[in-house]
Amino acid sequence: MTDPVSMRSDHCGTLRASDIGREVAVCGWVARRREHGEHLAFIDLRDHTGLVQCVVDGAADLRSEYVVRITGTVRQRPDGTTNANMPTGEIEIGDCSVEILNVSEPPPFQLNDRVEVDEMVRLAHRYVDLRTERMQRNLRIRAKVNASLRRAMDNQGFVEIETPMLIASTPEGARDFVVPSRLSPGSFYALPQSPQLFKQLCMVGGIDRYYQIARCLRDEDLRADRQFEFMQLDAEASFVSQEEVLAFISVAVSAAVEEVTGQKMGDVPRMTWHEAQERFGSDKPDIRFGMELIELTPNFAATEFNAFKADCVKGIVVDGGAEFTRSKLDELTEKAKRWGAKGLVWMRVKDGGELDSPVAKFLSAEELAGLVATSGAKTGDLLLLVADDRPKVCHVLGLLRLELGRPPVTEGGLQFLWVVDFPLFESLDDAGNPVPAHHPFTMPHAEDVALLDTGDPQDLLKVRSQAYDLVLNGWELGSGSVRIHRGDIQSRMFELLGIGAEEQQSKFGFLLDAFRFGAPPHAGFAFGIDRLVALLAGEENIREVIAFPKTQSGTDPLTHAPTPIDTAQLDELGLRLLPTKKND
Ligand code: ASP
């Protein structure tokens, strides 16, 4: 079949029994070849839609990953040779003629999803890796998510605006990537940690509703859910309440979820930051499973046991955990200590509710019975208890809970959660300055504003902010807040953070200036698209949903970035390198 216009009539993976008898032309890569008699061979041809079996006469020079165009006739596979595991398994293409469009060296690894290939090898040859079903699927899910987010934001009246990549710094709590300026030697642009300040300036500019699928760059240590550069759905709106922002974002996220899974997302539950800490020991609780933190402080109000004479005692119940070996319990104790606890108390629940524990002898019969009653632990369970100051207890038990109970990424469905009423500051730094829990542009809760000026740093930690996070299966998907839109409050906030008048002017003068020219009240949000796509695709690591990611150490095995630049380029930029420190 020759068509002067298109090279192919069909895609490999889409042919079905209903196509039997049709003459077709398909193009793709030779995935597999099996000899069939002296001259004939079965070729599995692969394109982005899947595989189709072609029966080829004289296929001797066809090798793996050769690029070919095959024409032939679709026919039923002979009895007993159909393959129910393959969407095209009922048919094959016969009477084939093959045109080799390009040859290929033997591929660096087998392109078979069942074979585990070292990630460095995959990334070094990403162009080959992208041909696998897994990567094809993941990148197409990603494209669907982007398209549905755009549609949802457009439908809600948001305007897509591109903000610059070469900017002055926008603090989001990470290190900046910087770019030296050739025309202003000695000066540097920062790459945006987020479009935060530009989107706020758009609000001052009367845009009313802004969004962008924005690339953000943060120089921080990489993890499974973190890359130097990542994509956010970034949004901001004027004259809106927190409620309205949560609604806009819910519409966008649920459009993406529905597009990919075909299922409605349903209402997203809400929890205050305080409740999340108390019940789950985390500001991003994974609510796919229980094992909640149990309040035990009142049980030990009059205890004789010194270790429990603490500000807070809490515990978790590990279902069936009484079976844990001593070495497993020692390992958990070590972990708890590494996470900041003084120790970890374990208790095995025996028949009749008796508690087997090295500390049982220090507790009264009443305390032991109370413990079983309050915790609801049953025979065969394990109780793990931590006593310390409240934030530490919650933190350590929250991590133990994840360690012992967290389901794999593909189990437990998609459990979204809004966490609201974050504190404005998360802690005080060594200089006694408060550290913002979000970024410094977040509006404090109206009721708590007075606490900003009592002069007691501890009061600052009690101030709630109008900030909110969206959490999915224990991953922080995104955050947002009602913003400060008044220059005087913004200046006061900078002052509290230890940023003096001069520094305010040099770093954020443009924002403070803009606030002098009629800034409307505004609020917004941003969430990580890589993380959403990874969880929708059932992947543990966001690298699996990024076409060209960096490794954990921030390098790209494909292009070898980052690479040195030559002296001429350095001269042009007015830069001199210091000797590098060798790690030996
Ligand atoms: N700019 C914030 C971030 O990137 C999100 C927001 O507050 O809108 O996390």
Coordinates of C-alpha atoms and ligand atoms in Angstrom, one line a residue:
M1 CA 0.0 0.0 0.0
T2 CA 1.6 3.3 -1.0
D3 CA 0.3 6.5 0.1
P4 CA 2.1 9.6 -1.2
V5 CA 1.2 11.6 1.9
S6 CA 1.6 9.5 5.0
M7 CA 4.2 6.9 5.8
R8 CA 1.7 4.9 7.9
S9 CA -2.0 4.0 7.8
D10 CA -2.2 2.8 11.4
H11 CA -0.5 2.6 14.7
C12 CA 1.0 -0.7 15.8
G13 CA -0.9 -1.1 19.1
T14 CA -4.3 -0.2 17.7
L15 CA -4.9 -3.0 15.2
R16 CA -7.7 -5.4 16.2
A17 CA -9.7 -8.3 14.8
S18 CA -12.0 -5.8 13.1
D19 CA -9.1 -4.8 10.9
I20 CA -8.6 -8.3 9.5
G21 CA -8.3 -8.1 5.7
R22 CA -7.1 -4.6 5.6
E23 CA -3.9 -3.7 4.0
V24 CA -1.9 -1.5 6.4
A25 CA 1.4 0.3 6.7
V26 CA 2.9 0.7 10.2
C27 CA 6.2 2.2 11.3
G28 CA 8.2 1.7 14.4
W29 CA 11.1 -0.1 16.1
V30 CA 11.9 -3.8 16.0
A31 CA 11.2 -4.8 19.6
R32 CA 11.7 -8.6 19.3
R33 CA 12.4 -11.1 16.6
R34 CA 11.8 -14.8 16.7
E35 CA 12.8 -17.2 13.9
H36 CA 9.9 -19.2 12.4
G37 CA 11.2 -21.8 10.1
E38 CA 14.0 -21.2 7.7
H39 CA 13.1 -17.9 6.2
L40 CA 10.2 -16.6 8.2
A41 CA 10.5 -14.5 11.3
F42 CA 8.1 -13.0 13.7
I43 CA 8.9 -9.4 14.3
D44 CA 7.2 -7.5 17.1
L45 CA 7.0 -3.9 15.9
R46 CA 6.7 -1.2 18.5
D47 CA 5.5 2.4 18.3
H48 CA 4.0 4.6 21.0
T49 CA 0.8 2.7 21.0
G50 CA 2.2 -0.7 21.6
L51 CA 3.3 -3.8 19.7
V52 CA 2.0 -5.7 16.7
Q53 CA 3.3 -9.0 15.4
C54 CA 4.5 -9.0 11.8
V55 CA 5.3 -12.2 9.9
V56 CA 8.3 -11.3 7.7
D57 CA 9.9 -13.3 5.0
G58 CA 13.7 -12.8 4.8
A59 CA 14.2 -10.8 7.9
A60 CA 17.8 -11.7 8.4
D61 CA 19.1 -8.2 8.5
L62 CA 16.4 -6.8 10.9
R63 CA 17.9 -6.3 14.4
S64 CA 16.6 -4.9 17.6
E65 CA 15.6 -1.2 17.5
Y66 CA 16.0 -0.9 13.7
V67 CA 13.5 1.6 12.5
V68 CA 11.3 0.1 9.8
R69 CA 8.1 0.6 7.8
I70 CA 6.1 -2.6 7.3
T71 CA 3.3 -3.0 4.9
G72 CA 1.1 -6.1 4.8
T73 CA -2.3 -7.5 5.5
V74 CA -3.9 -7.9 8.8
R75 CA -5.0 -11.5 9.5
Q76 CA -6.2 -13.7 12.2
R77 CA -3.5 -15.5 14.1
P78 CA -3.6 -19.3 13.5
D79 CA -5.5 -21.3 16.2
G80 CA -3.6 -21.7 19.4
T81 CA -1.2 -18.8 18.8
T82 CA -3.4 -15.9 19.9
N83 CA -2.0 -14.0 22.9
A84 CA -4.6 -12.8 25.4
N85 CA -2.0 -10.6 27.2
M86 CA -1.4 -8.4 24.2
P87 CA -4.1 -6.0 23.0
T88 CA -3.2 -6.9 19.4
G89 CA -2.8 -10.6 20.3
E90 CA -5.6 -11.9 18.1
I91 CA -4.1 -10.6 14.9
E92 CA -0.8 -10.3 13.0
I93 CA 0.3 -8.6 9.9
G94 CA 1.2 -11.1 7.1
D95 CA 2.6 -10.9 3.6
C96 CA 4.9 -8.2 4.8
S97 CA 7.3 -6.1 3.0
V98 CA 9.8 -4.2 5.0
E99 CA 11.6 -1.0 4.4
I100 CA 14.5 -0.2 6.7
L101 CA 14.3 3.5 7.6
N102 CA 17.3 3.4 9.9
V103 CA 19.6 1.0 11.6
S104 CA 20.5 0.9 15.3
E105 CA 23.4 -0.3 17.3
P106 CA 22.3 -3.0 19.9
P107 CA 20.4 -1.0 22.5
P108 CA 22.3 -0.3 25.8
F109 CA 19.6 -2.3 27.7
Q110 CA 16.6 -4.4 27.1
L111 CA 13.5 -2.4 26.5
N112 CA 11.3 -4.6 28.5
D113 CA 9.3 -3.3 31.4
R114 CA 9.8 -6.5 33.3
V115 CA 13.6 -6.1 33.3
E116 CA 15.0 -3.8 36.1
V117 CA 17.7 -1.6 34.5
D118 CA 20.1 0.5 36.5
E119 CA 18.8 4.1 36.6
M120 CA 22.1 5.6 35.6
V121 CA 22.1 3.6 32.4
R122 CA 18.5 4.5 31.7
L123 CA 19.2 8.2 32.2
A124 CA 22.4 8.1 30.1
H125 CA 20.4 6.8 27.2
R126 CA 17.1 8.4 28.1
Y127 CA 16.2 8.7 24.3
V128 CA 16.1 4.9 24.3
D129 CA 14.5 4.6 27.7
L130 CA 11.6 6.9 26.6
R131 CA 10.6 4.2 24.2
T132 CA 9.5 1.9 27.0
E133 CA 5.9 1.5 27.8
R134 CA 6.4 2.9 31.3
M135 CA 7.9 6.2 30.1
Q136 CA 5.5 6.5 27.2
R137 CA 2.6 6.0 29.6
N138 CA 3.9 8.4 32.3
L139 CA 4.7 11.2 29.9
R140 CA 1.3 10.9 28.3
I141 CA -0.4 11.1 31.7
R142 CA 1.7 14.2 32.4
A143 CA 0.5 15.8 29.2
K144 CA -3.1 15.0 30.0
V145 CA -2.7 16.5 33.5
N146 CA -1.2 19.7 32.0
A147 CA -3.9 20.0 29.4
S148 CA -6.7 19.4 31.9
L149 CA -5.2 21.9 34.4
R150 CA -5.1 24.5 31.7
R151 CA -8.6 23.9 30.7
A152 CA -9.9 24.0 34.3
M153 CA -8.1 27.3 35.0
D154 CA -9.2 28.9 31.6
N155 CA -12.8 27.9 32.4
Q156 CA -12.6 29.6 35.8
G157 CA -11.5 32.8 34.1
F158 CA -7.8 32.6 34.9
V159 CA -5.4 34.3 32.5
E160 CA -2.1 32.5 31.6
I161 CA 0.8 34.8 32.0
E162 CA 4.5 34.0 31.6
T163 CA 6.8 35.5 34.2
P164 CA 10.5 35.9 33.7
M165 CA 13.2 33.3 34.4
L166 CA 16.0 35.8 34.9
I167 CA 15.0 37.7 38.0
A168 CA 16.1 39.1 41.3
S169 CA 15.7 36.6 44.1
T170 CA 12.3 35.4 45.3
P171 CA 12.7 33.7 48.7
E172 CA 10.9 30.4 49.1
G173 CA 13.3 29.1 51.7
A174 CA 15.8 27.4 49.3
R175 CA 19.1 28.4 47.8
D176 CA 19.0 30.3 44.5
F177 CA 20.5 29.2 41.3
V178 CA 22.3 32.2 39.9
V179 CA 23.2 33.3 36.4
P180 CA 26.1 35.8 35.9
S181 CA 25.4 38.8 33.9
R182 CA 27.7 39.6 31.0
L183 CA 26.5 43.1 30.6
S184 CA 26.6 44.0 34.3
P185 CA 29.8 42.2 35.3
G186 CA 29.8 41.2 39.0
S187 CA 26.0 41.1 39.0
F188 CA 23.8 38.0 38.9
Y189 CA 20.3 37.0 38.1
A190 CA 18.5 34.5 40.2
L191 CA 16.4 31.8 38.6
P192 CA 12.9 31.9 40.1
Q193 CA 12.3 29.7 43.1
S194 CA 8.7 30.5 42.2
P195 CA 6.8 33.3 40.4
Q196 CA 5.5 34.4 43.8
L197 CA 6.3 38.1 43.6
F198 CA 5.5 38.5 39.9
K199 CA 2.1 37.0 40.4
Q200 CA 1.4 39.4 43.2
L201 CA 2.5 42.2 40.9
C202 CA 0.0 40.9 38.4
M203 CA -2.7 41.4 41.0
V204 CA -1.5 45.0 41.6
G205 CA -1.7 45.3 37.8
G206 CA -5.4 44.4 37.8
I207 CA -5.1 41.0 36.1
D208 CA -7.6 39.7 38.6
R209 CA -6.9 36.0 38.0
Y210 CA -3.5 34.7 36.9
Y211 CA -2.2 31.2 36.4
Q212 CA 0.9 29.6 34.9
I213 CA 2.3 26.2 34.5
A214 CA 5.6 27.5 35.9
R215 CA 9.1 26.1 36.1
C216 CA 10.6 26.7 39.5
L217 CA 14.2 26.2 40.4
R218 CA 15.5 25.6 43.9
D219 CA 19.1 24.6 44.8
E220 CA 18.3 22.1 47.6
D221 CA 19.2 18.5 48.3
L222 CA 17.4 16.1 45.9
R223 CA 15.0 13.4 47.1
A224 CA 12.4 11.0 45.6
D225 CA 9.9 13.9 45.5
R226 CA 12.3 16.7 44.7
Q227 CA 14.3 17.9 41.7
F228 CA 16.2 21.2 41.2
E229 CA 13.7 22.2 38.6
F230 CA 10.1 21.3 38.8
M231 CA 6.7 22.4 37.5
Q232 CA 3.9 24.0 39.4
L233 CA 0.4 25.0 38.6
D234 CA 0.8 28.5 40.0
A235 CA -2.3 30.7 40.6
E236 CA -3.3 34.0 42.2
A237 CA -6.6 35.9 42.4
S238 CA -7.7 39.3 43.6
F239 CA -10.6 40.1 46.0
V240 CA -11.0 36.4 47.0
S241 CA -11.1 34.6 50.3
Q242 CA -9.2 31.5 51.3
E243 CA -12.4 29.5 50.6
E244 CA -12.5 30.6 47.0
V245 CA -8.9 29.7 46.4
L246 CA -9.4 26.2 47.8
A247 CA -12.4 25.9 45.5
F248 CA -10.5 27.0 42.4
I249 CA -7.6 24.6 43.1
S250 CA -10.0 21.7 44.0
V251 CA -11.7 22.2 40.6
A252 CA -8.3 22.1 38.8
V253 CA -6.9 19.1 40.7
S254 CA -10.1 17.1 40.3
A255 CA -10.2 17.8 36.6
A256 CA -6.7 16.3 36.3
V257 CA -7.6 13.3 38.5
E258 CA -10.7 12.6 36.5
E259 CA -8.9 12.9 33.2
V260 CA -6.3 10.4 34.2
T261 CA -8.3 7.9 36.4
G262 CA -11.8 8.4 35.0
Q263 CA -13.0 8.8 38.6
K264 CA -14.4 11.8 40.4
M265 CA -12.2 13.1 43.2
G266 CA -15.0 13.9 45.7
D267 CA -14.8 16.5 48.4
V268 CA -11.3 17.0 50.0
P269 CA -11.4 16.7 53.8
R270 CA -9.9 19.5 55.8
M271 CA -7.8 19.5 59.0
T272 CA -6.1 22.2 60.9
W273 CA -2.3 22.2 61.2
H274 CA -2.7 21.7 64.9
E275 CA -4.9 18.7 64.5
A276 CA -2.6 17.2 61.9
Q277 CA 0.3 17.4 64.3
E278 CA -1.6 16.0 67.2
R279 CA -3.2 13.1 65.3
F280 CA -0.5 12.3 62.7
G281 CA 2.6 14.0 63.9
S282 CA 3.0 15.7 60.6
D283 CA 1.9 18.8 58.6
K284 CA 1.4 16.5 55.6
P285 CA -0.5 13.5 57.0
D286 CA -0.8 10.4 55.0
I287 CA -4.4 9.6 55.7
R288 CA -4.5 6.3 53.7
F289 CA -4.0 4.5 57.0
G290 CA -4.8 4.9 60.7
M291 CA -2.2 4.3 63.4
E292 CA -3.0 7.7 64.8
L293 CA -1.1 9.2 67.7
I294 CA -2.8 8.5 71.0
E295 CA -2.8 11.1 73.7
L296 CA -1.5 9.6 76.9
T297 CA -0.3 12.6 78.9
P298 CA -3.3 12.5 81.4
N299 CA -2.7 8.8 82.0
F300 CA 0.7 9.7 83.5
A301 CA -0.2 13.0 85.3
A302 CA 0.8 11.5 88.7
T303 CA 3.4 8.9 87.5
E304 CA 6.4 7.9 89.6
F305 CA 8.2 6.9 86.4
N306 CA 10.7 9.7 85.6
A307 CA 10.8 9.1 81.9
F308 CA 7.1 9.8 81.7
K309 CA 7.2 13.0 83.8
A310 CA 7.2 15.0 80.6
D311 CA 5.3 17.7 78.9
C312 CA 3.7 15.2 76.6
V313 CA 3.3 11.4 76.4
K314 CA 1.8 9.9 73.3
G315 CA 1.9 6.5 71.6
I316 CA 0.9 4.5 68.6
V317 CA -0.5 1.0 68.3
V318 CA 1.2 -1.3 65.8
D319 CA -1.3 -4.0 64.8
G320 CA 0.2 -7.5 65.4
G321 CA 3.5 -5.8 66.4
A322 CA 4.0 -8.0 69.5
E323 CA 5.8 -10.3 67.1
F324 CA 8.6 -7.9 66.4
T325 CA 12.0 -9.3 67.4
R326 CA 14.2 -7.7 70.0
S327 CA 16.6 -6.6 67.2
K328 CA 13.7 -4.9 65.3
L329 CA 12.7 -3.1 68.5
D330 CA 16.3 -2.0 69.1
E331 CA 16.4 -0.7 65.5
L332 CA 13.2 1.3 66.0
T333 CA 14.6 2.7 69.3
E334 CA 17.8 3.8 67.4
K335 CA 15.7 5.5 64.8
A336 CA 13.6 7.3 67.3
K337 CA 16.7 8.6 69.0
R338 CA 18.1 9.7 65.6
W339 CA 14.9 11.6 65.1
G340 CA 15.4 13.4 68.4
A341 CA 13.7 11.3 71.1
K342 CA 15.4 10.5 74.3
G343 CA 14.2 6.9 74.0
L344 CA 11.4 4.7 72.8
V345 CA 9.2 2.7 75.2
W346 CA 7.8 -0.5 73.7
M347 CA 5.1 -2.8 75.2
R348 CA 3.9 -6.0 73.9
V349 CA 0.2 -6.8 74.6
K350 CA -0.1 -10.3 75.9
D351 CA -3.2 -12.4 76.6
G352 CA -5.6 -10.7 79.0
G353 CA -4.1 -7.3 78.3
E354 CA -1.0 -7.9 80.2
L355 CA 1.9 -5.6 79.1
D356 CA 5.3 -7.1 78.5
S357 CA 7.9 -4.3 78.6
P358 CA 11.2 -3.4 80.2
V359 CA 9.5 -0.5 81.9
A360 CA 6.3 -2.2 83.1
K361 CA 7.8 -2.6 86.6
F362 CA 8.0 1.2 87.0
L363 CA 4.4 1.7 86.3
S364 CA 1.4 1.2 88.6
A365 CA -1.2 -1.5 87.8
E366 CA -3.7 1.3 87.3
E367 CA -1.4 3.0 84.8
L368 CA -0.9 -0.2 82.8
A369 CA -4.6 -1.0 82.7
G370 CA -5.3 2.6 81.7
L371 CA -2.8 2.4 78.9
V372 CA -4.5 -0.6 77.4
A373 CA -7.9 1.0 77.8
T374 CA -7.0 4.4 76.3
S375 CA -5.0 3.0 73.4
G376 CA -7.5 0.3 72.6
A377 CA -4.5 -2.1 72.0
K378 CA -5.4 -5.8 71.7
T379 CA -3.6 -9.0 72.4
G380 CA -0.7 -9.3 69.8
D381 CA -0.3 -5.6 69.3
L382 CA 2.7 -3.5 70.1
L383 CA 2.5 -0.1 71.9
L384 CA 5.3 2.4 71.1
L385 CA 5.5 5.4 73.5
V386 CA 7.5 8.6 73.4
A387 CA 7.6 11.2 76.2
D388 CA 9.2 14.6 75.7
D389 CA 8.1 18.1 74.7
R390 CA 5.0 18.1 72.6
P391 CA 6.5 19.0 69.1
K392 CA 9.2 16.4 69.5
V393 CA 6.8 13.6 70.6
C394 CA 4.6 14.3 67.6
H395 CA 7.5 14.5 65.2
V396 CA 9.1 11.2 66.3
L397 CA 5.8 9.3 66.5
G398 CA 4.8 10.7 63.2
L399 CA 7.9 9.3 61.5
L400 CA 7.5 5.9 63.3
R401 CA 3.9 5.8 62.1
L402 CA 5.1 6.2 58.5
E403 CA 7.9 3.8 58.9
L404 CA 5.6 1.1 60.3
G405 CA 2.3 1.7 58.5
R406 CA 2.8 3.5 55.2
P407 CA 1.3 1.6 52.3
P408 CA 3.2 1.4 48.9
V409 CA 2.4 4.2 46.5
T410 CA 0.1 2.0 44.4
E411 CA -2.2 1.1 47.4
G412 CA -4.9 3.0 49.3
G413 CA -6.1 5.2 46.5
L414 CA -5.6 9.0 46.2
Q415 CA -6.3 10.6 49.6
F416 CA -6.2 14.3 49.3
L417 CA -6.3 16.6 52.4
W418 CA -6.3 20.3 53.0
V419 CA -4.3 21.4 55.9
V420 CA -5.3 24.8 57.1
D421 CA -4.4 27.4 59.8
F422 CA -0.7 26.9 59.5
P423 CA 1.4 28.9 62.1
L424 CA 2.9 32.0 60.6
F425 CA 6.4 31.0 61.9
E426 CA 7.7 27.5 62.4
S427 CA 10.5 28.3 64.8
L428 CA 13.0 30.8 66.0
D429 CA 16.5 30.8 64.4
D430 CA 19.8 31.0 66.4
A431 CA 19.6 34.8 66.3
G432 CA 16.1 34.6 67.8
N433 CA 14.4 35.7 64.6
P434 CA 11.3 33.8 63.6
V435 CA 11.5 31.5 60.5
P436 CA 8.4 31.8 58.3
A437 CA 6.5 28.6 57.8
H438 CA 5.5 29.5 54.3
H439 CA 7.1 32.6 52.8
P440 CA 7.2 36.1 54.1
F441 CA 4.3 37.3 52.0
T442 CA 1.7 35.4 54.0
M443 CA -1.1 37.3 55.9
P444 CA -1.4 36.6 59.6
H445 CA -4.8 35.5 61.0
A446 CA -6.7 38.7 61.7
E447 CA -7.4 37.5 65.3
D448 CA -3.7 36.9 66.0
V449 CA -2.2 40.1 64.7
A450 CA -1.8 41.6 68.2
L451 CA 0.6 38.8 69.1
L452 CA 3.1 40.1 66.6
D453 CA 3.8 43.1 68.8
T454 CA 3.9 41.8 72.4
G455 CA 7.7 41.6 72.3
D456 CA 7.7 38.0 73.5
P457 CA 9.2 35.8 70.8
Q458 CA 7.2 32.8 72.0
D459 CA 4.0 34.7 71.2
L460 CA 5.2 34.9 67.6
L461 CA 5.1 31.1 67.4
K462 CA 1.4 31.3 68.4
V463 CA 0.4 33.4 65.4
R464 CA -1.7 31.5 62.9
S465 CA -1.4 32.4 59.2
Q466 CA -3.9 32.4 56.5
A467 CA -1.9 29.7 54.8
Y468 CA -3.0 26.3 53.6
D469 CA -1.4 23.2 52.1
L470 CA -2.8 20.5 49.8
V471 CA -1.6 17.0 50.8
L472 CA -1.8 13.9 48.7
N473 CA -1.0 10.5 50.3
G474 CA 1.5 12.1 52.6
W475 CA 3.2 14.2 50.0
E476 CA 3.0 18.0 50.2
L477 CA 1.4 18.7 46.9
G478 CA 1.3 22.5 47.2
S479 CA 0.7 25.5 49.4
G480 CA -0.8 28.9 49.3
S481 CA -2.0 31.8 51.3
V482 CA -3.9 35.0 51.6
R483 CA -1.2 37.6 51.0
I484 CA -0.1 40.7 52.7
H485 CA -1.2 43.5 50.4
R486 CA -0.3 46.5 52.6
G487 CA 3.1 47.9 52.6
D488 CA 3.1 48.7 56.3
I489 CA 2.3 45.1 57.3
Q490 CA 4.8 43.7 54.8
S491 CA 7.5 46.0 56.2
R492 CA 6.6 44.9 59.7
M493 CA 6.8 41.3 58.6
F494 CA 10.3 41.8 57.1
E495 CA 11.4 43.6 60.3
L496 CA 10.2 40.6 62.4
L497 CA 12.3 38.4 60.2
G498 CA 15.3 40.5 60.9
I499 CA 15.3 42.2 57.5
G500 CA 16.2 45.8 58.2
A501 CA 14.9 48.9 56.3
E502 CA 17.9 49.1 54.0
E503 CA 17.8 45.4 53.0
Q504 CA 14.0 45.6 52.5
Q505 CA 14.5 48.4 50.1
S506 CA 17.3 46.7 48.2
K507 CA 15.7 43.3 47.9
F508 CA 12.0 44.0 47.9
G509 CA 11.7 47.7 47.2
F510 CA 9.8 47.0 44.0
L511 CA 7.2 45.1 45.9
L512 CA 6.8 47.7 48.7
D513 CA 6.7 50.4 46.0
A514 CA 3.9 48.4 44.2
F515 CA 1.9 48.2 47.4
R516 CA 1.9 52.0 47.5
F517 CA -0.1 52.2 44.2
G518 CA -3.3 50.4 45.1
A519 CA -2.6 46.7 45.7
P520 CA -5.9 44.8 46.0
P521 CA -6.4 42.1 48.6
H522 CA -5.2 38.8 47.0
A523 CA -4.5 35.2 47.6
G524 CA -3.2 32.2 45.7
F525 CA -1.7 28.8 45.6
A526 CA 0.7 26.6 43.7
F527 CA 1.1 22.9 43.6
G528 CA 3.7 20.5 42.2
I529 CA 2.7 18.9 38.9
D530 CA 5.5 16.4 39.0
R531 CA 4.3 15.1 42.4
L532 CA 0.7 14.9 41.3
V533 CA 1.6 13.1 38.1
A534 CA 3.9 10.6 39.9
L535 CA 1.1 9.6 42.3
L536 CA -1.4 9.4 39.5
A537 CA 1.0 7.2 37.6
G538 CA 1.7 5.0 40.7
E539 CA 5.4 6.0 40.7
E540 CA 7.5 6.4 43.9
N541 CA 9.9 8.8 42.3
I542 CA 9.2 12.0 40.3
R543 CA 12.1 11.2 38.0
E544 CA 9.9 8.6 36.4
V545 CA 7.5 11.3 35.2
I546 CA 10.1 13.8 34.0
A547 CA 11.4 13.4 30.5
F548 CA 15.0 14.5 31.3
P549 CA 15.5 14.5 35.1
K550 CA 18.7 14.9 37.1
T551 CA 20.1 12.2 39.3
Q552 CA 20.0 12.4 43.1
S553 CA 23.4 14.2 42.9
G554 CA 22.1 16.8 40.6
T555 CA 23.8 15.7 37.4
D556 CA 22.5 14.7 34.1
P557 CA 24.2 11.5 32.8
L558 CA 22.9 12.2 29.3
T559 CA 24.3 15.7 28.7
H560 CA 26.8 15.5 31.6
A561 CA 25.5 18.8 32.9
P562 CA 26.8 20.6 34.9
T563 CA 30.0 21.0 32.9
P564 CA 32.9 23.4 33.3
I565 CA 33.0 26.5 31.0
D566 CA 36.1 27.7 29.2
T567 CA 38.3 30.6 30.2
A568 CA 37.1 32.8 27.4
Q569 CA 33.5 32.5 28.7
L570 CA 34.6 33.1 32.2
D571 CA 36.5 36.2 31.1
E572 CA 33.5 37.5 29.2
L573 CA 31.4 37.2 32.4
G574 CA 34.2 38.7 34.5
L575 CA 34.5 35.6 36.6
R576 CA 37.5 33.8 38.1
L577 CA 37.3 30.3 39.6
L578 CA 38.7 29.5 43.0
P579 CA 40.5 26.2 43.3
T580 CA 37.8 23.5 43.9
K581 CA 37.8 21.6 47.1
K582 CA 38.5 17.9 46.3
N583 CA 36.4 15.4 48.3
D584 CA 38.8 12.5 48.9
Ligands
ASP1 N1 4.9 30.5 45.9 C1 4.5 29.4 46.8 C2 5.4 28.2 46.5 O1 6.0 28.1 45.5 C3 3.1 29.0 46.6 C4 2.1 30.1 46.9 O2 2.2 30.6 48.0 O3 1.4 30.5 46.0 O4 5.4 27.3 47.3

